Every structure is written in C-alpha cells, then in structure tokens.
Amino acid sequence: MYGCVMPSRPPAVSREADVVVVGAGAAGLYAALCGARSGARVVLISATPLAQTASYWAQGGLAAALAADDSPELHLRDTETAGRELVRRSAAEILVREAPECVRDLQTLGVRFDADRFGQLALGLEGGHSVRRVVHAGGSATGRRVVRQLSALAAEEPRVTVLEGTRAQALWRAEDRCRGLVCDDGDVITARAVVIATGGAAALWARTTNPPGSQGIGLLLASAAGAALADLELLQFHPTAVIGLAGREGFLVTEAIRGEGATLHDARGERFVDELAPRDEVSRAIQRLLDTTGERSVGLDMRAIDPAHFPNVVAALREAGLDPTRELIPVAPAAHYMMGGIVADLHARSTLAGLYAVGEASCTGLHGANRLASNSLSECFVFARRAIDHALSGSASPRAAPGEAELLALRALPAPPLAQVSTRQALWRAAGVERDAARLNTLLEDPHPLAQLIARCALARTESRGAHVRTEYPQRDPSLDHRHAVVGPGNAISWQTWT
Ligand SMILES: Cc1cc2nc3c(=O)[nH]c(=O)nc-3n(C[C@H](O)[C@H](O)[C@H](O)COP(=O)(O)OP(=O)(O)OC[C@H]3O[C@@H](n4cnc5c(N)ncnc54)[C@H](O)[C@@H]3O)c2cc1C
C-alpha cells in the first residue's frame, strides 16, 4: 500500500467522458486535441501548472526527416545506431514516417516554428543525427512555444474539460479493463479509454534536468492496476547540465549548442571527447574524467555561438551570474530521460485493456537503450495521435459510474508516493552513469517502489548497453540484443522480444 486512507471526504462527483487524459505536457495536450477533433468528449487532468512539465522545458526541438538530404530511412538508421540493438524497429519506423506529418499538423494548429531566410523550416543539428533535422521554435524555447499554443487551444475547446491542479490517485479497473480513474479530490471519471501522459521519472534521481514532478507517477498508477512496465534500467543522462550555480542546478544546456560548435574542455582547457557523439558516450567521458580528477564539472565553451540563436539559455545563464559569451559554463551529467515506462504497443495500448500510455511515461521500445536527441517530442505527438485513433475506433462504451461500495474502495486506493530526498540521493549514488551490483543491491531495501524496480531491472541486465553501464560487465551481451526487461504481475521480471 502506498499511503493511508482519508477518513472522510465530500461526496464524489462522477464525470463521464470518451477519453480521460492524465497529464498536460506535449503528449497529453495533443492527445486531448486529437480526441476533440474526432468529436470525442475529453477530460484532461494535470497535477501541475504548465511551466512544470518537461515539455515546457524542452529546448532543442522535434526530430523529423524534412530536409531535402534527409529521409525516414536515414532518421531510422540514426535512431537505431543510438539505441544499440535494442530499438524496436516497428515503433521507430512509425516515428520516423509519421513525425513530418505531425510537424505539419502542429503548424496548422498555430505553432510557429523557426524559419530560415527563405521561409523554409530552419533545421538544427544535434548529437547522433547525421543531418540537420531538428525543428525548433523561438531558438531554444521550443517546448514553451508548443505547450503554450496547445494549451490555449485546449482551454478554448468546448469538447475538452480541463481539470488543472488535479491528480489521478488511482485507476479504476473492473472486468479486466481500465474503466476510468479516481482523482485526489475523490471525483471519479469514467471513460472508454484512459491515456496516461504523466511524463518520465528522471526526477527520482538527485541530480536531474527534469521538473520535480517527473517521478514516474503514471508508471506506478499503471502498475498498481496490473499493466506491465519495461526497461526501467534504461535512464539517459544528459551530458551538459549546469553544476554549482545557485538557483540553476541541473539547468540543461541544449545539445543543439554543441551542434552549432560549442566544445567541452577539461581543467587544463583540453578537449577530451567528440561533442557530437551520442549522449551516453559524451556523459560517460565526462563522468570518467570527473571521477579521475575529483573535479565537479567540465567547461562548456560556447563563446563562439551567436547568443541570438539560444536566447533563453543565454538569459538563464546570465541571470545566474555567468556570461556565456565570455566564460566557460560548468557542466556535468544529470538524469534526463527514462527510456523505460509503461509497456505500449504500436497503438500506445498498455497490457491492460482500455489503458493507453504516451510520451515519456510509455515504453514502446523505440528509443532502445539510448534515445536519440529530439526523438521524444516527436514521439509524444506521433503516439498520442495513434492512441486516440485506436481508442475511439473501438466499440467499448464507458461503464456506469461505480456503485457506493465500489466507490468507497476506489477512493481508499492510495496515491503513488513522491520520493524522499534520501531515495533520490540513493538512486544517484547507486544507479548513476555507471553502476555495479554492490551499489544496486542497496536500493532493494529502498522504501520507494519504483527505486526498487529500477534496481531489480538494472541488476538483471548484466551487461553494458547504451545508457546502462555496469562496471563488472563492460561489454554488450549479444544474447540480450532486442531483449526488454518486463516487470509483470507480482513485479516478476521476464525478458521479452518485441516485434
Ligand atoms: C530540460 C529538458 C529539455 C528537453 N529538451 C528536449 C528536446 O529539445 N527535444 C525532445 O524531443 N525532448 C526534450 N526533452 C524531453 C521531453 O521534453 C520529454 O520527454 C517530453 O516533453 C515528455 O512529455 P510528456 O507529455 O510525456 O510529459 P510532461 O511534459 O512531463 O508532462 C507530464 C504531465 O503529467 C502531469 N502529471 C503527472 N502526474 C500526474 C497525476 N498523478 N495526475 C495528473 N497529472 C499528472 C504533470 O502535471 C504534467 O502535466 C527535454 C526534457 C527536459 C527536462
């Protein structure tokens, strides 16, 4: 049990919808709008204000094969190279094929992406991409621009009921199907489909680029209702988070800045890594250097970069007292993106009927062992649309609201817990850029259920692959190629190959 039962509550309100979407980041907002466009009645609930979603903080942009010298095949190749023999090809194929159409759809919804002087979309280059393919807005303010526009549309849309400041406390499972959910104020929402879009779990680690709410709440909700989770050991560390600046700890300096020529330097001023290598390689190179020298950070030299191209990064650094046009920025790796999540198929269906998972909360397998930069926003849009299309194509109708006894039981279900500081520090120590069994074992006693599951998956993967590095198993084990660690009923772990 996660928490305690509230002794008394006001009478619950029961709402009925075609779809209830949990989370109002990029994935949730777009899912809600797609649902409304198809004529569905949608309830969209969000625990936090908009500015506290990872989507709002996204800087670089969305990857889509739009350039004349690009193609979905090339995008697929880069995605698979970064993902290290763990990318589920069918899911990645969908992403690369459908991302350009999502960019065009966002434009029709009023999102204004940056254009070059010929009026064509300006495409950025990021680590791991072999060509320019990252669509951005406001320089490095992509997430903010996209989320603001989509949330304005959702607020105006009569078919979407937005419940801000409301948390999903537990999912309602009846007759082996997800039928809706109960909110933290006791309200019950019944629906044909529930779409989990609650974001990732990187804020479970003490040093993170993510907003505090990104603690894998949706994973715990889904798992408590009986849906499977997978790949929890696969957590990407971003190489260039700002370190040691009061009020800006963990602030991410986008990869796109390295794409434009920013370089990394050790304490003697020497370069020590290919700055455009995939994130896991760059993170590891930095962390190893820091472990050897005992320094806290390396220097990011962006003095040659035009500040006008990255106005919000430059402004944030200046606010914190650093002038990136004159001095090096102290950076180090931080927990950034969880490749694992709620197991989802090519229509974003979880293993529980009626329950869908999209965005960072989901695990379709498309990122493999290491996400290619800027594939995640694209994934939010591509799979949110698929989830809605599938959910509305089915014949399931919402069940009548639960009866009194069922309601009481539902409202007594405990909400997933937030992690204590001690759990966050323990994850950073034991499941950081490099792991080993001795340290991972210490997490098995942690009070947070997801910390335990992360440790168990990391212990099971006795190899190094992509973002997951075990010091006692420094090589990739080919027998684990395309094998995903799936947490099923009773939290048992099994290996699965997904087609
Ligand atoms: C600093 C930063 C920069 C990034 N830059 C990029 C980039 O340039 N390109 C890219 O592709 N990716 C980037 N990423 C990753 C990307 O932003 C995320 O993967 C993506 O935005 C996740 O979107 P989401 O909709 O799944 O979740 P989020 O945007 O995190 O939204 C989660 C939502 O769920 C809600 N929620 C959580 N729990 C509950 C609950 N119990 N009940 C109700 N609501 C709940 C929250 O309130 C929130 O509204 C970046 C991430 C960070 C942190």
Tab-separated table of N, CA, C and O in Angstrom, residues 371-468:
chain	number	residue	atom	x	y	z
A	371	ARG	N	18.065	7.091	-26.130
A	371	ARG	CA	17.212	7.912	-27.010
A	371	ARG	C	18.050	8.857	-27.868
A	371	ARG	O	18.962	9.516	-27.374
A	372	LEU	N	17.713	8.928	-29.120
A	372	LEU	CA	18.329	9.923	-29.996
A	372	LEU	C	17.716	11.284	-29.664
A	372	LEU	O	16.492	11.412	-29.537
A	373	ALA	N	18.571	12.297	-29.548
A	373	ALA	CA	18.107	13.626	-29.148
A	373	ALA	C	16.918	14.069	-30.000
A	373	ALA	O	16.893	13.853	-31.213
A	374	SER	N	15.945	14.681	-29.369
A	374	SER	CA	14.772	15.276	-30.012
A	374	SER	C	13.801	14.266	-30.625
A	374	SER	O	12.847	14.648	-31.289
A	375	ASN	N	14.031	12.979	-30.371
A	375	ASN	CA	13.026	11.999	-30.791
A	375	ASN	C	11.852	11.954	-29.828
A	375	ASN	O	10.784	11.439	-30.170
A	376	SER	N	12.029	12.478	-28.605
A	376	SER	CA	10.948	12.277	-27.629
A	376	SER	C	9.767	13.204	-27.862
A	376	SER	O	8.616	12.777	-27.707
A	377	LEU	N	10.010	14.450	-28.221
A	377	LEU	CA	8.846	15.296	-28.513
A	377	LEU	C	8.099	14.737	-29.716
A	377	LEU	O	6.865	14.686	-29.726
A	378	SER	N	8.852	14.302	-30.713
A	378	SER	CA	8.170	13.711	-31.884
A	378	SER	C	7.340	12.511	-31.457
A	378	SER	O	6.193	12.329	-31.897
A	379	GLU	N	7.909	11.701	-30.576
A	379	GLU	CA	7.175	10.525	-30.091
A	379	GLU	C	5.878	10.934	-29.391
A	379	GLU	O	4.837	10.293	-29.555
A	380	CYS	N	5.947	12.014	-28.601
A	380	CYS	CA	4.741	12.482	-27.889
A	380	CYS	C	3.596	12.679	-28.883
A	380	CYS	O	2.463	12.244	-28.648
A	381	PHE	N	3.891	13.342	-30.004
A	381	PHE	CA	2.826	13.681	-30.953
A	381	PHE	C	2.400	12.456	-31.768
A	381	PHE	O	1.213	12.178	-31.915
A	382	VAL	N	3.377	11.733	-32.276
A	382	VAL	CA	3.046	10.592	-33.143
A	382	VAL	C	2.193	9.571	-32.386
A	382	VAL	O	1.145	9.114	-32.877
A	383	PHE	N	2.607	9.215	-31.160
A	383	PHE	CA	1.897	8.139	-30.472
A	383	PHE	C	0.652	8.641	-29.742
A	383	PHE	O	-0.282	7.859	-29.515
A	384	ALA	N	0.597	9.928	-29.409
A	384	ALA	CA	-0.652	10.455	-28.826
A	384	ALA	C	-1.764	10.337	-29.862
A	384	ALA	O	-2.891	9.928	-29.557
A	385	ARG	N	-1.437	10.680	-31.101
A	385	ARG	CA	-2.451	10.601	-32.148
A	385	ARG	C	-2.884	9.154	-32.373
A	385	ARG	O	-4.069	8.854	-32.520
A	386	ARG	N	-1.906	8.259	-32.377
A	386	ARG	CA	-2.239	6.834	-32.566
A	386	ARG	C	-3.121	6.315	-31.433
A	386	ARG	O	-4.049	5.534	-31.660
A	387	ALA	N	-2.795	6.716	-30.215
A	387	ALA	CA	-3.582	6.251	-29.058
A	387	ALA	C	-5.048	6.669	-29.225
A	387	ALA	O	-5.964	5.859	-29.046
A	388	ILE	N	-5.230	7.929	-29.584
A	388	ILE	CA	-6.603	8.439	-29.704
A	388	ILE	C	-7.325	7.738	-30.849
A	388	ILE	O	-8.478	7.309	-30.714
A	389	ASP	N	-6.649	7.608	-31.987
A	389	ASP	CA	-7.298	6.936	-33.128
A	389	ASP	C	-7.750	5.536	-32.722
A	389	ASP	O	-8.856	5.101	-33.043
A	390	HIS	N	-6.882	4.839	-32.019
A	390	HIS	CA	-7.231	3.471	-31.647
A	390	HIS	C	-8.338	3.447	-30.608
A	390	HIS	O	-9.302	2.683	-30.707
A	391	ALA	N	-8.206	4.319	-29.608
A	391	ALA	CA	-9.191	4.314	-28.509
A	391	ALA	C	-10.588	4.602	-29.035
A	391	ALA	O	-11.573	4.008	-28.586
A	392	LEU	N	-10.676	5.501	-30.014
A	392	LEU	CA	-12.006	5.882	-30.500
A	392	LEU	C	-12.536	4.930	-31.557
A	392	LEU	O	-13.717	4.963	-31.887
A	393	SER	N	-11.643	4.074	-32.085
A	393	SER	CA	-12.121	3.136	-33.105
A	393	SER	C	-12.818	1.937	-32.457
A	393	SER	O	-13.576	1.224	-33.094
A	394	GLY	N	-12.564	1.706	-31.175
A	394	GLY	CA	-13.150	0.539	-30.508
A	394	GLY	C	-14.613	0.760	-30.186
A	394	GLY	O	-15.129	1.876	-30.274
A	395	SER	N	-15.268	-0.322	-29.792
A	395	SER	CA	-16.704	-0.220	-29.531
A	395	SER	C	-17.002	-0.098	-28.038
A	395	SER	O	-18.159	-0.003	-27.647
A	396	ALA	N	-15.939	-0.110	-27.195
A	396	ALA	CA	-16.192	-0.066	-25.746
A	396	ALA	C	-16.927	1.213	-25.377
A	396	ALA	O	-16.612	2.282	-25.899
A	397	SER	N	-17.905	1.093	-24.507
A	397	SER	CA	-18.579	2.312	-24.025
A	397	SER	C	-18.278	2.429	-22.538
A	397	SER	O	-18.005	1.444	-21.868
A	398	PRO	N	-18.319	3.672	-22.004
A	398	PRO	CA	-17.994	3.803	-20.595
A	398	PRO	C	-18.997	3.037	-19.739
A	398	PRO	O	-20.181	3.017	-20.064
A	399	ARG	N	-18.519	2.394	-18.679
A	399	ARG	CA	-19.422	1.701	-17.783
A	399	ARG	C	-20.099	2.729	-16.904
A	399	ARG	O	-19.564	3.819	-16.695
A	400	ALA	N	-21.252	2.386	-16.401
A	400	ALA	CA	-21.916	3.309	-15.474
A	400	ALA	C	-20.978	3.582	-14.299
A	400	ALA	O	-20.095	2.777	-14.006
A	401	ALA	N	-21.158	4.714	-13.642
A	401	ALA	CA	-20.305	5.067	-12.510
A	401	ALA	C	-20.320	3.939	-11.481
A	401	ALA	O	-21.306	3.211	-11.369
A	402	PRO	N	-19.241	3.798	-10.747
A	402	PRO	CA	-19.211	2.720	-9.760
A	402	PRO	C	-20.277	2.899	-8.692
A	402	PRO	O	-20.647	4.023	-8.362
A	403	GLY	N	-20.744	1.783	-8.171
A	403	GLY	CA	-21.725	1.851	-7.085
A	403	GLY	C	-21.053	2.303	-5.792
A	403	GLY	O	-19.832	2.472	-5.740
A	404	GLU	N	-21.871	2.443	-4.739
A	404	GLU	CA	-21.381	3.034	-3.487
A	404	GLU	C	-20.187	2.247	-2.916
A	404	GLU	O	-19.156	2.835	-2.560
A	405	ALA	N	-20.321	0.924	-2.859
A	405	ALA	CA	-19.253	0.125	-2.244
A	405	ALA	C	-17.978	0.206	-3.084
A	405	ALA	O	-16.867	0.377	-2.555
A	406	GLU	N	-18.169	0.110	-4.413
A	406	GLU	CA	-17.013	0.151	-5.312
A	406	GLU	C	-16.317	1.517	-5.207
A	406	GLU	O	-15.091	1.629	-5.222
A	407	LEU	N	-17.165	2.546	-5.080
A	407	LEU	CA	-16.641	3.901	-4.977
A	407	LEU	C	-15.794	4.074	-3.721
A	407	LEU	O	-14.689	4.626	-3.752
A	408	LEU	N	-16.315	3.531	-2.631
A	408	LEU	CA	-15.573	3.643	-1.369
A	408	LEU	C	-14.212	2.954	-1.496
A	408	LEU	O	-13.183	3.492	-1.083
A	409	ALA	N	-14.234	1.780	-2.114
A	409	ALA	CA	-12.979	1.034	-2.272
A	409	ALA	C	-12.018	1.802	-3.173
A	409	ALA	O	-10.808	1.879	-2.904
A	410	LEU	N	-12.582	2.383	-4.226
A	410	LEU	CA	-11.742	3.138	-5.180
A	410	LEU	C	-11.075	4.328	-4.498
A	410	LEU	O	-9.876	4.571	-4.653
A	411	ARG	N	-11.887	5.042	-3.753
A	411	ARG	CA	-11.364	6.256	-3.116
A	411	ARG	C	-10.382	5.931	-1.996
A	411	ARG	O	-9.619	6.786	-1.572
A	412	ALA	N	-10.414	4.714	-1.538
A	412	ALA	CA	-9.474	4.305	-0.492
A	412	ALA	C	-8.129	3.865	-1.077
A	412	ALA	O	-7.176	3.628	-0.338
A	413	LEU	N	-8.061	3.743	-2.420
A	413	LEU	CA	-6.792	3.306	-3.016
A	413	LEU	C	-5.743	4.400	-2.793
A	413	LEU	O	-6.021	5.576	-3.016
A	414	PRO	N	-4.564	4.028	-2.355
A	414	PRO	CA	-3.560	5.041	-2.026
A	414	PRO	C	-2.940	5.645	-3.273
A	414	PRO	O	-2.799	4.976	-4.298
A	415	ALA	N	-2.581	6.924	-3.188
A	415	ALA	CA	-1.887	7.588	-4.303
A	415	ALA	C	-0.432	7.127	-4.315
A	415	ALA	O	0.135	6.845	-3.260
A	416	PRO	N	0.189	7.079	-5.499
A	416	PRO	CA	1.611	6.733	-5.540
A	416	PRO	C	2.426	7.749	-4.733
A	416	PRO	O	2.099	8.937	-4.729
A	417	PRO	N	3.467	7.292	-4.068
A	417	PRO	CA	4.235	8.200	-3.210
A	417	PRO	C	5.217	9.055	-3.999
A	417	PRO	O	5.694	8.658	-5.056
A	418	LEU	N	5.535	10.225	-3.470
A	418	LEU	CA	6.655	11.008	-4.011
A	418	LEU	C	7.919	10.549	-3.294
A	418	LEU	O	7.874	10.118	-2.139
A	419	ALA	N	9.041	10.661	-3.986
A	419	ALA	CA	10.300	10.144	-3.411
A	419	ALA	C	10.857	11.104	-2.369
A	419	ALA	O	10.819	12.315	-2.547
A	420	GLN	N	11.387	10.527	-1.291
A	420	GLN	CA	12.112	11.314	-0.290
A	420	GLN	C	13.476	11.703	-0.870
A	420	GLN	O	13.984	11.053	-1.789
A	421	VAL	N	14.070	12.733	-0.260
A	421	VAL	CA	15.416	13.150	-0.686
A	421	VAL	C	16.380	11.967	-0.589
A	421	VAL	O	17.242	11.758	-1.451
A	422	SER	N	16.216	11.147	0.465
A	422	SER	CA	17.152	10.019	0.651
A	422	SER	C	17.062	9.036	-0.520
A	422	SER	O	18.076	8.498	-0.977
A	423	THR	N	15.860	8.806	-1.053
A	423	THR	CA	15.719	7.910	-2.211
A	423	THR	C	16.408	8.524	-3.426
A	423	THR	O	17.126	7.843	-4.172
A	424	ARG	N	16.232	9.819	-3.603
A	424	ARG	CA	16.798	10.475	-4.782
A	424	ARG	C	18.330	10.435	-4.724
A	424	ARG	O	18.994	10.199	-5.737
A	425	GLN	N	18.855	10.622	-3.533
A	425	GLN	CA	20.316	10.556	-3.407
A	425	GLN	C	20.812	9.129	-3.611
A	425	GLN	O	21.847	8.897	-4.235
A	426	ALA	N	20.034	8.180	-3.087
A	426	ALA	CA	20.447	6.775	-3.224
A	426	ALA	C	20.460	6.365	-4.699
A	426	ALA	O	21.378	5.667	-5.152
A	427	LEU	N	19.464	6.821	-5.466
A	427	LEU	CA	19.446	6.465	-6.895
A	427	LEU	C	20.640	7.086	-7.615
A	427	LEU	O	21.250	6.463	-8.486
A	428	TRP	N	20.963	8.321	-7.253
A	428	TRP	CA	22.106	8.961	-7.926
A	428	TRP	C	23.397	8.193	-7.626
A	428	TRP	O	24.198	7.937	-8.519
A	429	ARG	N	23.539	7.779	-6.356
A	429	ARG	CA	24.763	7.050	-5.973
A	429	ARG	C	24.812	5.662	-6.601
A	429	ARG	O	25.829	5.231	-7.108
A	430	ALA	N	23.679	4.951	-6.562
A	430	ALA	CA	23.705	3.528	-6.896
A	430	ALA	C	23.317	3.224	-8.339
A	430	ALA	O	23.683	2.177	-8.877
A	431	ALA	N	22.561	4.102	-8.962
A	431	ALA	CA	22.099	3.830	-10.332
A	431	ALA	C	22.427	5.018	-11.220
A	431	ALA	O	21.609	5.472	-12.019
A	432	GLY	N	23.650	5.529	-11.067
A	432	GLY	CA	24.089	6.689	-11.824
A	432	GLY	C	24.652	6.314	-13.190
A	432	GLY	O	24.321	5.252	-13.739
A	433	VAL	N	25.531	7.156	-13.705
A	433	VAL	CA	26.085	6.961	-15.058
A	433	VAL	C	26.749	5.584	-15.164
A	433	VAL	O	26.666	4.915	-16.189
A	434	GLU	N	27.412	5.141	-14.079
A	434	GLU	CA	27.974	3.782	-14.048
A	434	GLU	C	27.461	3.082	-12.791
A	434	GLU	O	27.377	3.685	-11.735
A	435	ARG	N	27.100	1.794	-12.949
A	435	ARG	CA	26.503	1.038	-11.843
A	435	ARG	C	27.291	-0.247	-11.585
A	435	ARG	O	27.969	-0.738	-12.466
A	436	ASP	N	27.092	-0.837	-10.402
A	436	ASP	CA	27.573	-2.197	-10.154
A	436	ASP	C	26.619	-2.880	-9.177
A	436	ASP	O	25.804	-2.214	-8.523
A	437	ALA	N	26.751	-4.207	-9.084
A	437	ALA	CA	25.782	-4.971	-8.286
A	437	ALA	C	25.808	-4.541	-6.824
A	437	ALA	O	24.755	-4.431	-6.187
A	438	ALA	N	26.993	-4.271	-6.291
A	438	ALA	CA	27.080	-3.943	-4.861
A	438	ALA	C	26.236	-2.703	-4.567
A	438	ALA	O	25.460	-2.673	-3.602
A	439	ARG	N	26.362	-1.699	-5.390
A	439	ARG	CA	25.607	-0.468	-5.129
A	439	ARG	C	24.120	-0.665	-5.448
A	439	ARG	O	23.246	-0.198	-4.716
A	440	LEU	N	23.828	-1.349	-6.541
A	440	LEU	CA	22.412	-1.558	-6.900
A	440	LEU	C	21.666	-2.335	-5.811
A	440	LEU	O	20.496	-2.071	-5.533
A	441	ASN	N	22.375	-3.288	-5.200
A	441	ASN	CA	21.729	-4.085	-4.143
A	441	ASN	C	21.222	-3.217	-2.994
A	441	ASN	O	20.230	-3.554	-2.345
A	442	THR	N	21.903	-2.104	-2.749
A	442	THR	CA	21.483	-1.249	-1.626
A	442	THR	C	20.109	-0.631	-1.887
A	442	THR	O	19.422	-0.233	-0.960
A	443	LEU	N	19.727	-0.556	-3.160
A	443	LEU	CA	18.427	0.049	-3.491
A	443	LEU	C	17.260	-0.911	-3.265
A	443	LEU	O	16.099	-0.485	-3.249
A	444	LEU	N	17.576	-2.188	-3.120
A	444	LEU	CA	16.483	-3.166	-2.998
A	444	LEU	C	15.668	-2.959	-1.725
A	444	LEU	O	14.533	-3.404	-1.625
A	445	GLU	N	16.269	-2.294	-0.749
A	445	GLU	CA	15.561	-2.030	0.517
A	445	GLU	C	14.948	-0.636	0.528
A	445	GLU	O	14.399	-0.204	1.536
A	446	ASP	N	15.083	0.115	-0.563
A	446	ASP	CA	14.584	1.499	-0.545
A	446	ASP	C	13.059	1.496	-0.383
A	446	ASP	O	12.368	0.662	-0.970
A	447	PRO	N	12.514	2.456	0.385
A	447	PRO	CA	11.058	2.467	0.581
A	447	PRO	C	10.263	2.824	-0.669
A	447	PRO	O	9.060	2.575	-0.747
A	448	HIS	N	10.909	3.425	-1.673
A	448	HIS	CA	10.145	3.832	-2.857
A	448	HIS	C	10.018	2.654	-3.831
A	448	HIS	O	11.029	2.070	-4.243
A	449	PRO	N	8.769	2.305	-4.224
A	449	PRO	CA	8.587	1.091	-5.037
A	449	PRO	C	9.283	1.153	-6.393
A	449	PRO	O	9.790	0.131	-6.881
A	450	LEU	N	9.341	2.357	-6.989
A	450	LEU	CA	9.972	2.425	-8.312
A	450	LEU	C	11.502	2.309	-8.204
A	450	LEU	O	12.146	1.728	-9.073
A	451	ALA	N	12.057	2.848	-7.125
A	451	ALA	CA	13.512	2.719	-6.924
A	451	ALA	C	13.888	1.240	-6.859
A	451	ALA	O	14.881	0.799	-7.455
A	452	GLN	N	13.073	0.463	-6.171
A	452	GLN	CA	13.352	-0.983	-6.078
A	452	GLN	C	13.277	-1.649	-7.449
A	452	GLN	O	14.122	-2.462	-7.817
A	453	LEU	N	12.233	-1.292	-8.210
A	453	LEU	CA	12.068	-1.931	-9.522
A	453	LEU	C	13.195	-1.543	-10.473
A	453	LEU	O	13.677	-2.362	-11.263
A	454	ILE	N	13.614	-0.260	-10.394
A	454	ILE	CA	14.735	0.192	-11.238
A	454	ILE	C	15.972	-0.644	-10.904
A	454	ILE	O	16.674	-1.132	-11.801
A	455	ALA	N	16.218	-0.846	-9.619
A	455	ALA	CA	17.395	-1.620	-9.202
A	455	ALA	C	17.291	-3.065	-9.683
A	455	ALA	O	18.267	-3.641	-10.177
A	456	ARG	N	16.106	-3.631	-9.583
A	456	ARG	CA	15.970	-5.037	-9.985
A	456	ARG	C	16.200	-5.200	-11.488
A	456	ARG	O	16.835	-6.153	-11.936
A	457	CYS	N	15.674	-4.255	-12.283
A	457	CYS	CA	15.902	-4.337	-13.737
A	457	CYS	C	17.396	-4.120	-14.045
A	457	CYS	O	17.968	-4.801	-14.906
A	458	ALA	N	18.016	-3.173	-13.330
A	458	ALA	CA	19.431	-2.887	-13.592
A	458	ALA	C	20.305	-4.075	-13.184
A	458	ALA	O	21.320	-4.369	-13.833
A	459	LEU	N	19.919	-4.764	-12.115
A	459	LEU	CA	20.680	-5.954	-11.708
A	459	LEU	C	20.506	-7.078	-12.732
A	459	LEU	O	21.435	-7.833	-13.024
A	460	ALA	N	19.290	-7.169	-13.283
A	460	ALA	CA	19.018	-8.249	-14.251
A	460	ALA	C	19.817	-8.049	-15.533
A	460	ALA	O	20.233	-9.015	-16.177
A	461	ARG	N	20.045	-6.795	-15.926
A	461	ARG	CA	20.767	-6.548	-17.185
A	461	ARG	C	22.272	-6.584	-16.910
A	461	ARG	O	22.914	-5.578	-16.641
A	462	THR	N	22.830	-7.790	-16.978
A	462	THR	CA	24.243	-7.996	-16.649
A	462	THR	C	25.108	-7.735	-17.883
A	462	THR	O	25.763	-8.637	-18.428
A	463	GLU	N	25.085	-6.505	-18.326
A	463	GLU	CA	25.862	-6.079	-19.487
A	463	GLU	C	25.904	-4.549	-19.484
A	463	GLU	O	25.222	-3.908	-18.682
A	464	SER	N	26.685	-3.988	-20.394
A	464	SER	CA	26.647	-2.539	-20.624
A	464	SER	C	26.078	-2.304	-22.009
A	464	SER	O	26.490	-2.931	-22.983
A	465	ARG	N	25.095	-1.413	-22.056
A	465	ARG	CA	24.435	-1.163	-23.340
A	465	ARG	C	23.844	0.239	-23.291
A	465	ARG	O	23.056	0.560	-22.401
A	466	GLY	N	24.258	1.073	-24.234
A	466	GLY	CA	23.685	2.417	-24.293
A	466	GLY	C	23.874	3.146	-22.973
A	466	GLY	O	24.967	3.237	-22.428
A	467	ALA	N	22.756	3.628	-22.439
A	467	ALA	CA	22.817	4.438	-21.223
A	467	ALA	C	23.075	3.603	-19.971
A	467	ALA	O	23.326	4.155	-18.907
A	468	HIS	N	22.963	2.274	-20.068
A	468	HIS	CA	23.115	1.416	-18.892
A	468	HIS	C	24.517	0.824	-18.873
A	468	HIS	O	24.867	-0.007	-19.730
